[in-house]
PDB file of C-alpha atoms in Angstrom:
ATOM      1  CA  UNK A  27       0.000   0.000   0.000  1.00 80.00           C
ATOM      2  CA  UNK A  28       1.210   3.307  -0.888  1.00 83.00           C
ATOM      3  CA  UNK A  29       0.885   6.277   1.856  1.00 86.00           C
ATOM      4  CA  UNK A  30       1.139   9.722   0.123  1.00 88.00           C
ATOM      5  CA  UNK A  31       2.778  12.560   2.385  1.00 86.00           C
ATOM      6  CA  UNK A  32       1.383  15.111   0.506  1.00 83.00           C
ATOM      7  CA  UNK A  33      -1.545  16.092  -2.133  1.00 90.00           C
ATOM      8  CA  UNK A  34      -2.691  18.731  -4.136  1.00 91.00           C
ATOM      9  CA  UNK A  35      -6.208  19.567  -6.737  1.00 94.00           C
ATOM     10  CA  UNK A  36      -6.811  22.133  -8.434  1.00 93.00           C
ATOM     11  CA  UNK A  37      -8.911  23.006 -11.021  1.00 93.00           C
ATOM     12  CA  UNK A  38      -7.664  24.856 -13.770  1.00 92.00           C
ATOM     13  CA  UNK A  39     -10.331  26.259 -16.847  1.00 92.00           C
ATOM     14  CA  UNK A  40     -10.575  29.390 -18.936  1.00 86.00           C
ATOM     15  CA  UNK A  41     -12.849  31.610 -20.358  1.00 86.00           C
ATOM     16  CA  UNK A  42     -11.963  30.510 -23.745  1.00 87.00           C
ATOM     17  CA  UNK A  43     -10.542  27.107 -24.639  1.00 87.00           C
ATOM     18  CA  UNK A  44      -8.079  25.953 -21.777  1.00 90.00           C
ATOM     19  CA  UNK A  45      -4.360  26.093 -22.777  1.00 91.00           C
ATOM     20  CA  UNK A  46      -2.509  22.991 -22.266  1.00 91.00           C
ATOM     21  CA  UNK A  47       1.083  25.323 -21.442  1.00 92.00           C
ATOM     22  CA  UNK A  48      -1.050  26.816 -18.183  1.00 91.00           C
ATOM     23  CA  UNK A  49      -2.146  23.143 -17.624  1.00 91.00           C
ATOM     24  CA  UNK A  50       2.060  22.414 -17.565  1.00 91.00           C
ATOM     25  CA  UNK A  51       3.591  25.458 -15.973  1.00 92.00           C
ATOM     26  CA  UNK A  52       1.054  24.813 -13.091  1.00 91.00           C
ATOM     27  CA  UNK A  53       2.414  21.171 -12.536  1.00 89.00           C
ATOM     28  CA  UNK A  54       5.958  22.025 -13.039  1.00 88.00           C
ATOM     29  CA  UNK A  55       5.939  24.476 -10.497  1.00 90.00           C
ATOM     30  CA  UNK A  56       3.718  22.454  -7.513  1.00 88.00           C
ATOM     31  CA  UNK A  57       6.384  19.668  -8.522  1.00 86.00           C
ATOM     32  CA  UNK A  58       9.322  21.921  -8.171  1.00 86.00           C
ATOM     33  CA  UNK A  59       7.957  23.825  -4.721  1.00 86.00           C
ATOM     34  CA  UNK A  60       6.971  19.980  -3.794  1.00 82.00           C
ATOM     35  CA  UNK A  61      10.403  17.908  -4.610  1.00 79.00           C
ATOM     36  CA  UNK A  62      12.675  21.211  -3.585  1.00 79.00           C
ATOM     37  CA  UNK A  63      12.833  19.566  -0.358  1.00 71.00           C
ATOM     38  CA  UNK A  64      13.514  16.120  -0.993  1.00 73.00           C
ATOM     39  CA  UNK A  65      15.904  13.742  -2.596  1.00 70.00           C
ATOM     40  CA  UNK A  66      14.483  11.889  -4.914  1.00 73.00           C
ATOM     41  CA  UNK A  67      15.294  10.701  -8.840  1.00 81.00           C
ATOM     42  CA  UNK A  68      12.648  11.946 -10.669  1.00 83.00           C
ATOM     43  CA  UNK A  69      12.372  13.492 -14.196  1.00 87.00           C
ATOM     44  CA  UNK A  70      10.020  16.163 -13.712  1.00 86.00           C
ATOM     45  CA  UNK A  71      10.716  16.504 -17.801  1.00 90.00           C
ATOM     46  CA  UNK A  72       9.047  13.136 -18.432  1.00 93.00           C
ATOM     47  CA  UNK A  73       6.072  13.797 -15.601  1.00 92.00           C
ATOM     48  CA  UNK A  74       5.474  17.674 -17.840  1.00 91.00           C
ATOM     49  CA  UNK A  75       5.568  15.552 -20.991  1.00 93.00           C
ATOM     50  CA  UNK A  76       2.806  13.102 -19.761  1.00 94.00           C
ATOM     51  CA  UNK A  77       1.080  15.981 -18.312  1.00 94.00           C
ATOM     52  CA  UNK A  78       0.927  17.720 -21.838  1.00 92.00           C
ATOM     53  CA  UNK A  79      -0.121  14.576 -23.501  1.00 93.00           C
ATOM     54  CA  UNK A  80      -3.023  13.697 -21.317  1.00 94.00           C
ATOM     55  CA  UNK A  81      -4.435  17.371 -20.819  1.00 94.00           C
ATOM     56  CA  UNK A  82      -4.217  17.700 -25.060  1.00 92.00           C
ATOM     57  CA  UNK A  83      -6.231  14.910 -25.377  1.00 92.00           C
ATOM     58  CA  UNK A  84      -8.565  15.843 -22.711  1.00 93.00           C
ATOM     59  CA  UNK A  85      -9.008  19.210 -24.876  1.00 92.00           C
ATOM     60  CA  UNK A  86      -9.059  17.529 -27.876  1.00 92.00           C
ATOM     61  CA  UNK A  87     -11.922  14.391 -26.490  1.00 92.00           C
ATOM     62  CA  UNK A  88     -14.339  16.229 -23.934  1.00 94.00           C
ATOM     63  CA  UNK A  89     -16.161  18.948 -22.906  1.00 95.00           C
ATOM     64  CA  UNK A  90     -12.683  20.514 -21.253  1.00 94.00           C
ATOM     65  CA  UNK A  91     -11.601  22.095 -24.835  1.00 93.00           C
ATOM     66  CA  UNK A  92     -14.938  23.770 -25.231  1.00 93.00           C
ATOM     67  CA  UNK A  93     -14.918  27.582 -24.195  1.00 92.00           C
ATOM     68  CA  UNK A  94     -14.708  28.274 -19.947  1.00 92.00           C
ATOM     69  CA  UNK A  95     -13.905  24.068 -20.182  1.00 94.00           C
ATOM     70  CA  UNK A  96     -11.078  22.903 -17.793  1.00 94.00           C
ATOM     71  CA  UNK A  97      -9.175  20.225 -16.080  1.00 95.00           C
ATOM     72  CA  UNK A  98      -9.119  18.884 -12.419  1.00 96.00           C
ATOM     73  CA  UNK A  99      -5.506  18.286 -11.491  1.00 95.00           C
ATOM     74  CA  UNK A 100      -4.526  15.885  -8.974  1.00 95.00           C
ATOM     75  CA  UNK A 101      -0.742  15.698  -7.664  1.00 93.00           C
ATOM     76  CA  UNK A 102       0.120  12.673  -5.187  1.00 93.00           C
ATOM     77  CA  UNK A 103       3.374  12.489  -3.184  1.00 90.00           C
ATOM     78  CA  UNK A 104       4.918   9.740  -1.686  1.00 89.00           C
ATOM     79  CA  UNK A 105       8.567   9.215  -0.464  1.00 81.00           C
ATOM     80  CA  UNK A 106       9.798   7.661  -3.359  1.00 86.00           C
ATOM     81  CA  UNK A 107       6.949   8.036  -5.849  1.00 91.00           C
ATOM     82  CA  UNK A 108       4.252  10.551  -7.399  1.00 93.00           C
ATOM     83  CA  UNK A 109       0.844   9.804  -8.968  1.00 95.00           C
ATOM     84  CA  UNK A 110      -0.651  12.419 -11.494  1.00 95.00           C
ATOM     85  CA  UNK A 111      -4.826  12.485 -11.988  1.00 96.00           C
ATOM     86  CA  UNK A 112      -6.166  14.853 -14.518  1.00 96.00           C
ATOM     87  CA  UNK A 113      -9.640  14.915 -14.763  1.00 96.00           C
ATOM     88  CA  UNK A 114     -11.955  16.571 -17.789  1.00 96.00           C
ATOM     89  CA  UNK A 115     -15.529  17.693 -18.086  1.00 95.00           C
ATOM     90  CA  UNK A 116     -16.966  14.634 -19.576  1.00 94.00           C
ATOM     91  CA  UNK A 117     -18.535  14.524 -22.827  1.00 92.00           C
ATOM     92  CA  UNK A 118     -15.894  11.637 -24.130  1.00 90.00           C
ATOM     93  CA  UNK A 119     -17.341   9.383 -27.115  1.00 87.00           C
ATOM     94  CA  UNK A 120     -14.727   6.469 -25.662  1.00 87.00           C
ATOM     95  CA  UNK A 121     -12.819   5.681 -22.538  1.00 85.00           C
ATOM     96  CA  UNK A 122      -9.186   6.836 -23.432  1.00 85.00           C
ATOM     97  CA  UNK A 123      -6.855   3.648 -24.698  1.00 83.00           C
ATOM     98  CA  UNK A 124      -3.820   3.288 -26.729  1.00 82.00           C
ATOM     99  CA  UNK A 125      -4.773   3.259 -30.557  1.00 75.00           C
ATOM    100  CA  UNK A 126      -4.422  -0.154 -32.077  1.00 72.00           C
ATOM    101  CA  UNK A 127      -1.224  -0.808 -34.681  1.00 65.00           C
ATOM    102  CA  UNK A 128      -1.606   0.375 -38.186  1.00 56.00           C
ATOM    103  CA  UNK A 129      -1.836   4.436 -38.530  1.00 58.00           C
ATOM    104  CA  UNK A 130       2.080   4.466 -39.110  1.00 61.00           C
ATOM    105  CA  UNK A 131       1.810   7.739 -40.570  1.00 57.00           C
ATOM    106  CA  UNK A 132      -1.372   9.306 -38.798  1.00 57.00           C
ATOM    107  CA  UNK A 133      -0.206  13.271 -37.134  1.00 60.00           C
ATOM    108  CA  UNK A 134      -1.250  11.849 -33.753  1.00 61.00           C
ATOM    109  CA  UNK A 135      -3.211   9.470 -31.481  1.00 64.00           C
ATOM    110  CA  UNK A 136       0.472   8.756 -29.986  1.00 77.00           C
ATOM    111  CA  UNK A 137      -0.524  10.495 -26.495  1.00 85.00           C
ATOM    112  CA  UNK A 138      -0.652   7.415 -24.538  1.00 91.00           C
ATOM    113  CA  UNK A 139       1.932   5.506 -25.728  1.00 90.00           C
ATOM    114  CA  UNK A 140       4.360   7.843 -25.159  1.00 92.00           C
ATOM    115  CA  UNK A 141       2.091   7.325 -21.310  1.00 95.00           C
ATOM    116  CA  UNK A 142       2.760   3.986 -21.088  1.00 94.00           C
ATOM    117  CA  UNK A 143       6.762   4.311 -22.133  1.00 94.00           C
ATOM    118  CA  UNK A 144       7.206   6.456 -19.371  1.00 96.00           C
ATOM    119  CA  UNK A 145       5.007   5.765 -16.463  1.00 97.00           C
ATOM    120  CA  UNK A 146       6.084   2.615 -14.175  1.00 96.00           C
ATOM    121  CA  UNK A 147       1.731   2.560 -13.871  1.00 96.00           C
ATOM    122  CA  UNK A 148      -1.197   4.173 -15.209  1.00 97.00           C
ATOM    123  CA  UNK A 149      -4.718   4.005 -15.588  1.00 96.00           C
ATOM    124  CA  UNK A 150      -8.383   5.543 -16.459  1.00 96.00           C
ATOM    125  CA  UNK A 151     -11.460   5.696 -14.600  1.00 95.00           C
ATOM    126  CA  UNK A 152     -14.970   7.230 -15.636  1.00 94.00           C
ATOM    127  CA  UNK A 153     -17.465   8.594 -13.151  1.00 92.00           C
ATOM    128  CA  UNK A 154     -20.791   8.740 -12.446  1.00 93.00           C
ATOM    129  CA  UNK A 155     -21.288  11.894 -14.125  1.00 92.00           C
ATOM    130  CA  UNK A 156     -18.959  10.902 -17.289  1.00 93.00           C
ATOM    131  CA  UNK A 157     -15.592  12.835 -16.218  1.00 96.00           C
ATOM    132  CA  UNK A 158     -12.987  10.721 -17.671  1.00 96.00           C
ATOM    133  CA  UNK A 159      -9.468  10.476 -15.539  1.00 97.00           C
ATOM    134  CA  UNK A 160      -6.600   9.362 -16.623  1.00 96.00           C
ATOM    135  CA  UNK A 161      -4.070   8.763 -13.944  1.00 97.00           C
ATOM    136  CA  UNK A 162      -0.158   7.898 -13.980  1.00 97.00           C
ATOM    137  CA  UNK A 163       2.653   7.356 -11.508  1.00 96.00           C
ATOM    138  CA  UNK A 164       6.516   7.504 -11.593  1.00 95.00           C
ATOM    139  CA  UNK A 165       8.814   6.343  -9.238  1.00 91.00           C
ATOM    140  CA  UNK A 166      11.906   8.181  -8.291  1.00 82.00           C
TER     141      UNK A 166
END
């Protein structure tokens, strides 16, 4: 069983379509004020890259990229290990997953592989109300 030390959520929208870099300099700098105090082995540059994947497709899939849409952020601390939850709006036509083989030239759908490369575990859930989160940890 894990025990996290510390946790943040925050939820993070705009008047007009949400912007993924806010969505990122907002993690990068809870992780920095968060991990300033400890040692630990984490690359914060692979936990910003998932970040940017999973909010973009949140954007791109749900209510969240539709104007004063948004994101619930989750950030989970343990001693040697963090867990990142973003939640969107709901309005998803599917439950994210990594695209099946074949689109070898397709511009994207890539998101969550690059997810699973990186992340030692990660996940999705839906709610009752249809807010999809998608959910990844790292250990240090």
């Amino acid at each position: 069983m894990i025990v996290w030390d510390v946790g943040y959520t925050e939820q993070l929208c705009s008047d007009g379509v949400l912007d993924v870099r806010q969505v990122r300099a907002n993690v990068r700098r809870r992780l920095a004020e968060t991990l300033a105090a400890r040692d630990h082995g984490f690359d914060a540059g692979d936990v910003d890259l998932m970040v940017c994947e999973i909010t973009t497709n949140a954007v791109r899939h749900s209510a969240s990229g539709s104007a004063g849409g948004g994101v619930w952020v989750t950030m989970l601390f343990a001693s040697r290990r963090i867990r990142v939850e973003i939640q969107d709006d709901g309005g998803a036509r599917a439950v994210p997953a990594i695209p099946s083989q074949g689109g070898g030239w397709a511009e994207s759908g890539r998101g969550l592989l690059v997810v699973d490369g990186l992340a030692d575990r990660w996940g999705t859930s839906v709610g009752n109300t249809g807010q999809t989160t998608v959910w990844f940890e790292v250990a240090g």
